[in-house]
Amino acid sequence: MKIAVCIKRVPVMDRRFTIAPGGTTIDEVGLAYDVNDFDLWAVEAALRLKEQVGTGEVVVLSLGPDVVQEQIRKALSMGADRGIHLQAASVGADDLPVARALADALRDGGYDGIFLGRLAVDRANGVTGPVIAELLGLPCVTAVSKLEIANGRGRAQRELEGAQEIVEFPLPAVITVDQGLNTERLPTLKGIMGAKKKPLEVRPVTLDAPRVTVRRLALPPERIGGRIIGEGVGAVPELVRLLHDEAKVL
Amino acid sequence: MDDGLYFSDQHRAVRDTVRAFARDEVAPVASDLDVRAEFPWPTVKRMAELGLLGVPWPESMGGAGLDLVSYLIVIHELAKVDASHAITVSAHTTLGTSPIVHFGTAAQCARYVPLLAAGKVLGGFGLTESGAGSDAAGTQTRAVRKNGHYVLNGGKVFITHGGVGEVFVVTAVTDPGVGTRGISAFILTKETVDLDQARELGIGHAESLVPLAGFTSGKKEDKLGWRASDTRALTFTDVEVPVENRLGEEGAGFTNFMRTLDSGRIGIAALSLGIAEGAFEAALAYAGVRRQFGQRIAHFQGVQFPLADMATEIEAGQHLVFHAAWLAQRGKPFGKQAAMAKLFCSELAMRTTIMAVQLHGGYGYTRDFPVERMMRDAKICEIGEGTSEIQRVVIARHLLRELAD
């Protein structure tokens, strides 16, 4: 079982974001970075599959500047076998060139499965997986919350609004992982030590010109605190008056 | 502090693992363990799985093969959340295992270190006696050589892992009348007191170790802090210890454990610093949400000033700890800096936790917030592994030696 997992370096989300001068990017000062959560679950799914089968290889790919090697190392420290860094100085807002570069790197890899997170928590486009599948002509199953693979076929559960869908598909296939499939393992200290010795291949790539560009980035408006008008029935007339005169929703 | 001064990417990776473990698995149970003074076998097992119980030992001995800074990061991050877990790692590694790694024969290392490094059994260190603590020359435990073994009689007090542990390095007098030069060290083994639990969890007990008859642990101390850590007296009654269990040369026990304590001090400094940072972070967060007089209390200068002081002192403490580690890692003399780090950070932990409780007001005095536990946990840092007074003596000795040079 040979599985590729595509991971993305994203800012840790518990920080307060500010917009950088220029108005089209976030200010990176003071931000911490980690592997996108959904991608960690994809790594975990691949590792479990390999452990279950007993043999195989888990290859981790990430595209971006040299700093993404930190995230590849994390996946290696969790247990992935080797990494491929698709080196590009900067990555724009258009996912098609990204998917194309990844697809090119994956095409002749002989992978039984290509795993990704359902979306990246920074941009949340959620299209890289499906576009890779399209470019490679592979079946694509998105937002998988349960996964079984045996005898060259896969069976997956997808979470829909108020329902679950069970699908079957042949391998190789592209699978994007949703929350709930698993909880990722912590890298052990031995894993961290071992990750340094695992192969990490650097392949410079040239991305196609982006056709989507960010024009403007804006923070959501500050939340204004609520107001307590009073309690019980007595407060209703005042509430109605404010909703009518001030909020103008009645 | 820009952590790039002392940390590599690998150090940050270690920190991320320990931070996530402490946040997700230790923080939810810390208060309850403290209330019940319960040794946390399930989380100790997780620490063993993650490799936290053999951080600095070579991979050939079953350790993680990481450096001293990595080890201190583990202690530091655990202590931010729970000092008991941090001292469990510290006592096991620095006190219980390091003397064997540093002074043991190849056979002793092969026999004990893999078990300890994997966390299969817990280790401890027996130096302190009712009449001998800072004054090691007052050691009363006797070891008499007889028919191919030593017979040990006496006892130790306040021994971390005294009950739960199975492998102990203890000191005893082999040559009375020559003071500290008559002290030797021995490796002693016994069964853990939690044998059933150990068997069930598959941790804390090794069938391959032979329990020595007459070697027992006493009742668990009911402590002010570090309550989830196991502290007991050890008693030796005609314990026949094979000669092959002597650690180092006869009479070398004192010099060897002084070296053990030197590096142990950086560990306690890192632990103290962790407590201070944990309390500071809690106080800062609380000051940001607690409202009085129509605004967040963080807006009052009376609250801002102590927060600023705490942050400043913590930053100073970080440099003391990681600079001492930097020296030790490069084989430079670090005894003075280790004592300075331990002195400063343990007193810092006390000051910071007291102020953190104060900033929490009445809530800080309750178990609903972690700062009262941190305050209780901080006090022992000024006492254990050399009191603040002893640290000052050590530092002054270094100063006078430098003056004489």
XYZ file of C-alpha atoms in Angstrom:
655
model
C 0.000 0.000 0.000
C 1.667 3.178 -1.192
C -0.062 6.353 -0.123
C 0.765 9.982 -0.824
C -0.447 12.656 1.551
C -0.483 16.314 0.535
C -0.121 18.663 3.497
C -0.234 22.422 3.857
C 1.495 24.784 6.245
C -1.106 27.101 7.790
C -1.113 29.668 10.599
C -2.264 28.375 13.976
C -5.787 29.705 14.295
C -5.866 30.732 17.959
C -4.062 34.004 17.235
C -5.489 37.410 16.505
C -4.923 38.191 12.844
C -4.078 41.585 11.417
C -3.834 42.661 7.815
C -0.427 43.574 6.468
C 0.225 46.940 4.811
C -0.987 46.638 1.223
C -4.260 45.126 2.350
C -4.032 41.795 0.527
C -2.184 39.526 2.943
C -2.224 38.842 6.669
C 0.607 40.159 8.815
C 2.811 37.154 9.570
C 4.627 38.744 12.512
C 3.970 36.802 15.678
C 2.073 33.985 13.954
C 2.824 30.335 14.651
C 2.492 27.707 11.920
C 1.489 24.086 11.901
C 0.186 21.417 9.573
C -3.432 22.033 8.569
C -5.606 19.958 10.951
C -7.472 18.177 8.157
C -4.141 17.216 6.601
C -2.937 15.788 9.922
C -5.988 13.530 9.908
C -5.091 12.538 6.340
C -1.553 11.654 7.493
C -2.987 9.677 10.391
C -5.377 7.811 8.059
C -2.490 6.889 5.776
C -0.325 5.700 8.685
C -3.127 3.568 10.098
C -3.770 2.014 6.721
C -0.113 1.152 6.312
C 0.019 -0.296 9.835
C -3.128 -2.316 9.171
C -1.787 -3.757 5.926
C 1.620 -4.283 7.493
C 3.636 -3.068 4.524
C 3.768 -0.034 2.313
C 5.003 3.483 2.174
C 3.587 6.841 3.207
C 5.001 9.745 1.225
C 4.282 13.310 2.304
C 4.250 16.201 -0.153
C 4.074 19.892 0.535
C 4.366 22.856 -1.771
C 5.804 26.198 -0.805
C 8.929 27.973 0.416
C 11.624 26.191 2.439
C 9.777 26.691 5.727
C 7.244 24.003 4.731
C 9.980 21.448 5.420
C 9.171 21.963 9.097
C 5.664 20.605 8.442
C 6.991 17.731 6.322
C 9.317 16.837 9.222
C 6.353 16.779 11.545
C 4.588 14.242 9.324
C 7.819 12.226 9.179
C 8.073 12.352 12.974
C 4.526 10.935 13.154
C 5.733 7.988 11.089
C 5.589 8.869 7.376
C 8.469 7.308 5.443
C 9.726 10.116 3.251
C 8.956 13.624 2.138
C 8.886 15.583 -1.093
C 9.176 19.332 -0.886
C 7.858 21.022 -4.021
C 9.840 24.194 -3.728
C 8.180 27.451 -4.763
C 9.083 30.833 -3.332
C 5.475 31.909 -2.978
C 2.073 30.391 -3.514
C -0.794 32.566 -4.658
C -4.509 32.440 -4.075
C -5.269 30.344 -7.163
C -5.489 26.641 -6.347
C -5.288 25.399 -9.925
C -1.511 25.939 -10.310
C -1.012 24.321 -6.881
C -3.077 21.276 -7.809
C -1.298 21.052 -11.163
C 2.160 21.052 -9.524
C 1.042 18.415 -7.023
C -0.574 16.303 -9.757
C 2.628 16.437 -11.804
C 4.612 15.211 -8.810
C 2.091 12.462 -8.048
C 1.387 11.244 -11.612
C 4.093 8.603 -11.975
C 4.475 7.819 -8.284
C 2.541 4.553 -8.412
C 0.345 5.541 -5.479
C -2.647 3.435 -4.436
C -4.153 6.385 -2.658
C -3.708 10.145 -2.573
C -4.931 11.633 0.698
C -5.564 15.293 1.505
C -7.511 17.249 4.066
C -11.027 18.276 3.016
C -9.897 21.881 3.132
C -7.119 24.039 4.479
C -8.180 26.134 7.447
C -6.507 29.274 6.086
C -8.263 29.727 2.713
C -10.919 27.024 2.980
C -11.335 26.580 -0.781
C -11.409 22.795 -0.544
C -10.709 22.256 -4.227
C -7.112 21.010 -4.371
C -8.072 17.343 -3.886
C -10.839 17.251 -6.498
C -8.706 19.166 -9.026
C -5.796 16.732 -8.549
C -8.200 13.832 -9.095
C -9.498 15.486 -12.265
C -5.985 16.144 -13.596
C -4.937 12.544 -12.901
C -8.213 11.022 -14.079
C -8.801 9.301 -10.731
C -11.992 8.775 -8.741
C -12.391 11.358 -5.990
C -14.175 10.938 -2.675
C -14.412 14.081 -0.573
C -15.105 14.751 3.108
C -14.577 11.188 4.271
C -15.413 10.439 7.911
C -15.021 6.643 7.766
C -12.742 4.675 5.517
C -12.138 0.989 4.834
C -9.782 -0.256 2.178
C -9.368 -3.884 1.128
C -8.541 -5.799 -2.043
C -7.935 -2.751 -4.154
C -11.277 -1.177 -3.336
C -12.374 1.453 -0.893
C -15.566 2.061 1.021
C -16.097 5.442 2.622
C -18.686 7.308 4.600
C -19.332 10.940 3.823
C -21.110 13.358 6.122
C -23.911 15.210 4.396
C -26.253 17.768 5.846
C -28.438 15.594 8.059
C -27.474 12.332 6.368
C -24.607 9.991 5.678
C -23.610 8.665 2.311
C -21.727 5.405 1.833
C -19.697 5.176 -1.357
C -17.466 2.530 -2.920
C -14.652 3.157 -5.334
C -11.680 1.410 -6.963
C -8.066 2.301 -6.164
C -6.099 4.328 -6.970
C -8.252 7.202 -5.796
C -8.035 10.670 -4.305
C -9.566 10.935 -0.834
C -10.126 14.114 1.137
C -10.466 13.663 4.873
C -13.059 15.276 7.106
C -13.094 15.871 10.844
C -14.060 12.768 12.782
C -12.155 10.183 10.743
C -9.531 9.920 13.464
C -7.482 11.848 15.997
C -3.918 12.342 14.900
C -1.132 10.870 17.012
C 1.450 13.053 18.702
C 4.958 12.619 17.361
C 6.979 10.702 19.950
C 10.438 11.953 20.879
C 11.951 8.966 19.120
C 9.857 9.834 16.085
C 11.153 13.413 16.174
C 14.723 12.143 16.430
C 14.126 9.630 13.620
C 12.530 12.210 11.309
C 15.886 13.906 10.853
C 17.265 10.788 9.225
C 14.378 10.212 6.814
C 14.745 11.280 3.181
C 13.321 14.653 2.221
C 13.652 15.341 -1.481
C 13.518 18.934 -2.690
C 12.112 19.503 -6.186
C 11.938 23.096 -7.437
C 8.675 23.753 -9.275
C 7.465 26.625 -11.400
C 3.839 27.438 -10.791
C 1.572 28.612 -13.611
C 0.533 32.228 -13.387
C -2.422 32.571 -11.021
C -5.727 33.577 -12.575
C -7.239 34.423 -9.200
C -5.689 37.201 -7.171
C -6.630 38.753 -3.852
C -7.782 42.350 -4.313
C -8.623 43.213 -0.747
C -8.637 41.553 2.648
C -10.914 42.824 5.428
C -11.472 41.760 9.005
C -15.040 41.018 10.072
C -16.665 43.960 11.846
C -16.038 44.087 15.607
C -18.792 42.430 17.558
C -20.733 44.942 19.597
C -21.753 43.725 23.024
C -25.426 43.002 23.737
C -27.645 45.169 25.854
C -29.998 44.042 28.604
C -33.130 46.140 28.495
C -34.921 44.615 31.417
C -36.539 41.382 32.528
C -39.911 39.710 31.947
C -43.021 41.022 30.264
C -42.330 44.581 31.359
C -39.330 44.786 29.066
C -41.233 43.793 25.931
C -42.583 47.223 24.903
C -39.103 48.749 25.123
C -37.641 45.804 23.175
C -40.236 46.202 20.429
C -39.613 49.947 20.304
C -35.835 49.450 19.916
C -36.220 46.753 17.299
C -38.508 49.060 15.370
C -36.849 52.443 15.813
C -33.172 51.576 16.311
C -32.476 48.214 14.674
C -35.246 48.794 12.121
C -35.985 45.115 11.772
C -39.669 45.320 12.609
C 12.814 35.598 24.400
C 13.411 34.751 20.758
C 13.664 31.001 21.140
C 16.000 30.790 18.144
C 18.773 31.770 20.545
C 18.637 28.384 22.251
C 16.200 26.208 20.259
C 16.438 24.394 16.932
C 13.484 23.200 14.835
C 13.875 19.857 16.539
C 13.584 21.482 19.965
C 10.391 23.193 18.802
C 9.034 19.859 17.600
C 9.702 18.377 21.048
C 8.010 21.374 22.628
C 4.950 20.998 20.385
C 4.511 17.355 21.367
C 4.884 17.995 25.095
C 2.702 21.102 24.960
C -0.086 19.213 23.195
C 0.221 16.293 25.598
C 0.177 18.586 28.653
C -2.791 20.581 27.345
C -4.910 17.664 26.175
C -4.050 14.906 28.609
C -2.528 16.372 31.794
C -4.473 19.611 32.296
C -7.876 17.870 32.506
C -6.722 15.554 35.329
C -4.217 17.719 37.241
C -6.614 19.214 39.777
C -8.269 15.911 40.615
C -4.922 14.139 41.048
C -3.847 16.938 43.369
C -6.987 16.637 45.494
C -6.664 12.875 45.778
C -2.842 12.843 45.962
C -2.898 10.104 43.358
C 0.090 8.929 41.342
C -0.985 9.255 37.692
C -0.116 5.846 36.213
C -2.235 6.311 33.050
C -0.548 9.574 32.078
C 2.858 8.235 33.146
C 2.223 5.403 30.703
C 1.497 7.964 27.992
C 4.722 9.794 28.899
C 6.585 6.506 28.481
C 4.958 5.958 25.057
C 5.911 9.449 23.952
C 9.502 8.881 25.045
C 9.459 11.482 27.839
C 11.049 9.159 30.405
C 14.380 8.687 28.623
C 14.874 11.945 26.741
C 18.668 12.479 26.992
C 19.879 8.863 26.891
C 21.403 7.354 23.760
C 19.141 5.386 21.451
C 21.433 2.383 22.029
C 20.271 2.411 25.675
C 16.614 2.811 24.723
C 16.501 6.586 25.131
C 15.279 9.189 22.673
C 18.865 10.303 21.990
C 18.031 13.971 22.412
C 20.061 16.670 24.136
C 19.859 18.383 27.513
C 17.904 21.337 26.110
C 15.227 18.948 24.786
C 15.013 17.343 28.202
C 14.616 20.713 29.919
C 11.916 21.674 27.423
C 9.977 18.572 28.495
C 10.241 19.491 32.200
C 9.426 23.138 31.512
C 6.337 22.470 29.382
C 4.927 19.874 31.776
C 5.451 22.182 34.761
C 3.461 24.967 33.091
C 0.446 22.683 33.454
C 1.301 20.372 36.356
C 4.456 20.337 38.476
C 3.805 16.789 39.700
C 4.164 15.376 36.201
C 7.300 17.461 35.690
C 8.951 16.243 38.886
C 8.055 12.664 38.001
C 10.057 13.019 34.772
C 12.837 14.969 36.470
C 13.334 12.670 39.472
C 13.143 9.587 37.271
C 15.594 10.913 34.688
C 18.108 13.100 36.519
C 18.099 11.418 39.892
C 17.060 7.851 39.159
C 18.670 7.139 35.807
C 21.528 9.574 35.219
C 23.864 8.211 37.936
C 23.665 4.777 36.301
C 24.245 6.220 32.820
C 27.163 8.343 34.003
C 28.853 6.142 36.590
C 27.581 2.643 35.839
C 29.554 -0.181 34.260
C 28.535 -1.405 30.798
C 26.760 -4.318 32.478
C 24.863 -2.037 34.880
C 23.837 0.265 32.025
C 22.661 -2.667 29.928
C 20.673 -4.121 32.798
C 18.884 -1.032 34.110
C 18.963 1.860 31.661
C 16.780 0.364 28.888
C 14.072 -0.444 31.458
C 14.266 3.070 32.912
C 14.579 4.916 29.586
C 11.519 3.160 28.191
C 9.621 3.957 31.386
C 9.093 0.249 31.957
C 10.079 0.912 35.573
C 10.483 4.144 37.509
C 13.700 5.130 39.216
C 14.622 7.188 42.259
C 17.571 8.492 44.206
C 18.179 8.036 47.914
C 20.494 10.568 49.494
C 18.493 12.486 52.091
C 18.196 11.021 55.577
C 16.486 12.325 58.675
C 19.888 13.611 59.841
C 21.547 14.174 56.483
C 20.286 16.374 53.701
C 22.308 19.364 52.674
C 24.965 17.930 54.997
C 25.741 14.667 53.219
C 28.550 13.928 55.639
C 25.882 13.175 58.222
C 24.843 10.030 56.309
C 24.084 7.227 58.763
C 23.080 4.411 56.396
C 25.812 1.806 56.592
C 27.039 -0.678 54.024
C 29.283 -3.412 55.352
C 31.037 -5.729 52.936
C 30.594 -9.376 53.848
C 30.874 -12.618 51.864
C 30.698 -11.158 48.372
C 27.984 -8.640 49.084
C 27.264 -5.515 51.049
C 24.812 -5.524 53.917
C 22.870 -2.262 54.080
C 21.173 -0.920 57.194
C 19.529 2.449 57.666
C 17.004 4.529 55.799
C 16.254 7.505 53.594
C 13.485 10.098 53.724
C 11.529 12.189 51.195
C 12.420 9.922 48.291
C 10.531 10.712 45.094
C 9.088 7.460 43.639
C 9.899 5.720 46.933
C 6.738 3.654 46.582
C 6.012 3.487 42.873
C 9.630 3.020 41.761
C 11.626 -0.176 41.380
C 15.223 0.971 40.781
C 17.027 3.220 43.264
C 20.472 4.658 43.535
C 21.202 5.076 47.259
C 24.173 6.274 49.222
C 25.650 4.540 52.262
C 28.775 4.823 54.347
C 31.306 2.114 53.528
C 34.196 3.723 55.373
C 33.138 5.537 58.551
C 35.379 8.242 59.958
C 36.609 9.727 56.671
C 33.518 11.921 56.075
C 32.155 12.247 52.585
C 35.045 10.230 51.155
C 33.620 7.200 52.914
C 30.303 7.327 51.063
C 29.525 4.865 48.269
C 26.531 4.429 45.989
C 24.509 1.282 45.283
C 21.765 0.223 42.916
C 18.878 -1.289 44.844
C 15.750 -2.903 43.448
C 12.337 -3.617 44.910
C 8.821 -4.137 43.654
C 6.526 -1.191 43.031
C 3.804 -0.742 45.657
C 1.207 -0.553 42.870
C 1.922 -3.993 41.486
C -1.635 -4.802 40.375
C -2.069 -1.525 38.570
C 1.400 -1.828 37.063
C 0.639 -5.292 35.679
C -2.707 -4.147 34.337
C -1.222 -1.130 32.525
C 1.984 -2.887 31.524
C 4.156 -0.216 33.075
C 6.024 0.317 36.350
C 7.124 -3.269 36.908
C 9.820 -5.485 35.425
C 9.792 -9.218 36.156
C 13.491 -9.343 35.292
C 14.499 -7.321 38.352
C 15.167 -9.162 41.600
C 13.601 -7.475 44.644
C 16.115 -7.296 47.495
C 14.883 -8.676 50.812
C 14.749 -6.074 53.583
C 14.374 -3.112 51.215
C 10.977 -1.495 51.812
C 9.199 1.816 51.395
C 7.194 3.605 54.053
C 3.894 5.475 54.038
C 3.250 8.083 51.415
C 3.988 11.623 52.590
C 0.928 13.906 52.685
C 2.431 17.002 51.112
C 1.500 20.656 50.612
C 2.233 20.459 46.886
C 3.546 18.072 44.228
C 0.733 15.913 45.535
C 0.453 13.644 42.491
C 4.114 12.764 42.934
C 4.987 9.813 45.164
C 7.259 10.660 48.116
C 8.186 8.146 50.802
C 10.836 6.952 53.206
C 12.988 3.967 52.292
C 14.124 1.476 54.904
C 17.037 -0.964 54.637
C 17.087 -3.840 57.103
C 20.021 -6.200 56.537
C 19.633 -5.797 52.797
C 22.139 -8.031 51.020
C 23.295 -6.102 47.987
C 25.522 -7.947 45.496
C 28.910 -6.264 44.988
C 28.078 -5.931 41.285
C 25.358 -3.451 42.346
C 27.882 -0.957 43.703
C 27.750 2.119 41.488
C 31.203 3.572 40.905
C 34.196 3.006 43.128
C 33.962 2.637 46.865
C 34.137 6.121 48.385
C 33.160 7.852 45.126
C 29.490 8.155 46.074
C 29.699 11.739 47.270
C 31.606 13.254 44.335
C 29.374 11.410 41.918
C 26.118 12.596 43.402
C 27.404 16.159 43.611
C 27.697 15.989 39.822
C 24.232 14.506 39.618
C 22.874 17.373 41.693
C 24.607 20.013 39.564
C 22.670 18.990 36.473
C 19.582 18.266 38.566
C 19.526 21.932 39.541
C 18.957 23.046 35.968
C 16.040 20.608 35.854
C 14.459 22.079 38.978
C 15.118 25.555 37.603
C 13.250 24.617 34.397
C 10.457 23.128 36.473
C 10.199 26.273 38.629
C 10.206 28.450 35.539
C 7.371 26.348 34.131
C 5.276 26.852 37.263
C 5.910 30.614 37.097
C 4.932 30.762 33.427
C 1.816 28.658 33.949
C 0.688 30.950 36.779
C 1.543 34.072 34.805
C -0.392 32.918 31.745
C -3.402 32.110 33.926
C -3.212 35.507 35.634
C -2.825 37.386 32.355
C -5.798 35.577 30.821
C -7.900 36.203 33.920
C -6.998 39.900 34.056
C -8.156 40.133 30.455
C -11.676 38.878 31.194
C -12.409 39.757 34.834
C -14.394 42.997 35.036
C -14.627 45.339 37.996
C -15.672 49.002 38.093
C -16.987 48.638 34.535
C -13.794 47.516 32.886
C -11.388 44.648 32.564
C -9.015 44.607 35.525
C -6.080 44.433 33.075
C -6.827 48.108 32.376
C -5.798 49.088 35.895
C -2.161 49.987 36.414
C -2.289 48.228 39.778
C -2.780 45.039 37.795
C -0.536 45.938 34.881
C 2.550 46.576 37.001
C 2.732 43.132 38.610
C 2.013 41.527 35.224
C 4.890 43.517 33.721
C 7.181 42.495 36.577
C 6.234 38.838 36.245
C 6.839 38.839 32.494
C 10.197 40.564 32.907
C 11.403 38.168 35.570
C 10.205 35.156 33.602
C 12.179 36.353 30.609
C 15.274 36.699 32.812
C 14.654 33.216 34.214
C 14.425 31.747 30.705
C 17.876 33.059 29.904
C 19.338 31.764 33.169
C 17.937 28.267 32.605
C 18.758 27.882 28.952
C 22.134 29.555 29.248
C 23.121 27.133 32.026
C 21.958 24.313 29.740
C 23.911 25.825 26.861
C 27.066 25.758 28.998
C 26.458 22.205 30.202
C 25.791 20.991 26.681
C 29.084 22.393 25.459
C 31.051 20.799 28.274
C 31.798 24.158 29.916
C 31.653 24.645 33.699
C 28.011 25.288 34.615
C 27.777 24.698 38.382
C 27.505 28.370 39.284
C 24.966 29.142 36.562
C 22.914 26.057 37.459
C 22.731 27.174 41.093
C 21.853 30.714 40.013
C 19.103 29.433 37.717
C 17.705 27.197 40.450
C 17.832 29.943 43.077
C 16.298 32.614 40.880
C 13.620 30.494 39.231
C 12.423 28.730 42.385
C 12.002 32.058 44.175
C 10.431 33.448 41.019
C 7.924 30.576 41.006
C 6.947 31.421 44.575
C 6.617 35.179 43.946
C 4.757 34.702 40.696
C 2.256 32.167 41.970
C 1.466 34.274 45.048
C 0.818 37.265 42.796
C -1.207 35.125 40.388
C -3.494 34.104 43.250
C -3.743 37.760 44.292
C -4.734 38.835 40.784
C -7.432 36.160 40.724
C -8.862 37.555 43.966
C -11.138 35.200 45.880
C -11.428 32.835 42.924
C -7.676 32.295 43.039
C -8.061 30.860 46.514
C -10.387 28.120 45.258
C -9.706 24.899 43.420
C -11.792 26.169 40.500
C -8.640 27.866 39.213
C -5.202 26.235 38.946
C -3.187 29.024 40.584
C -3.645 27.918 44.207
C -2.240 24.498 43.261
C 0.643 26.185 41.470
C 1.336 28.268 44.581
C 1.510 25.138 46.715
C 3.619 23.358 44.080
C 6.096 26.250 43.956
C 7.174 26.140 47.595
C 9.096 22.877 47.397
C 11.197 24.269 44.539
C 12.899 26.522 47.095
C 13.678 23.454 49.214
C 14.227 20.298 47.148
C 17.544 19.406 45.498
C 19.296 22.055 47.572
C 17.498 24.846 49.457
C 17.763 28.456 48.335
C 20.235 28.935 51.159
C 22.422 26.113 49.853
C 22.248 27.570 46.327
C 23.574 30.849 47.744
C 26.366 28.951 49.479
C 27.235 27.215 46.229
C 27.212 30.469 44.275
C 29.319 32.222 46.927
C 31.843 29.371 46.876
C 32.223 29.866 43.137
C 32.692 33.608 43.660
C 35.344 33.121 46.333
C 37.153 30.559 44.202
C 37.169 33.032 41.321
C 38.471 35.698 43.711
C 41.290 33.410 44.849
C 42.237 32.778 41.209
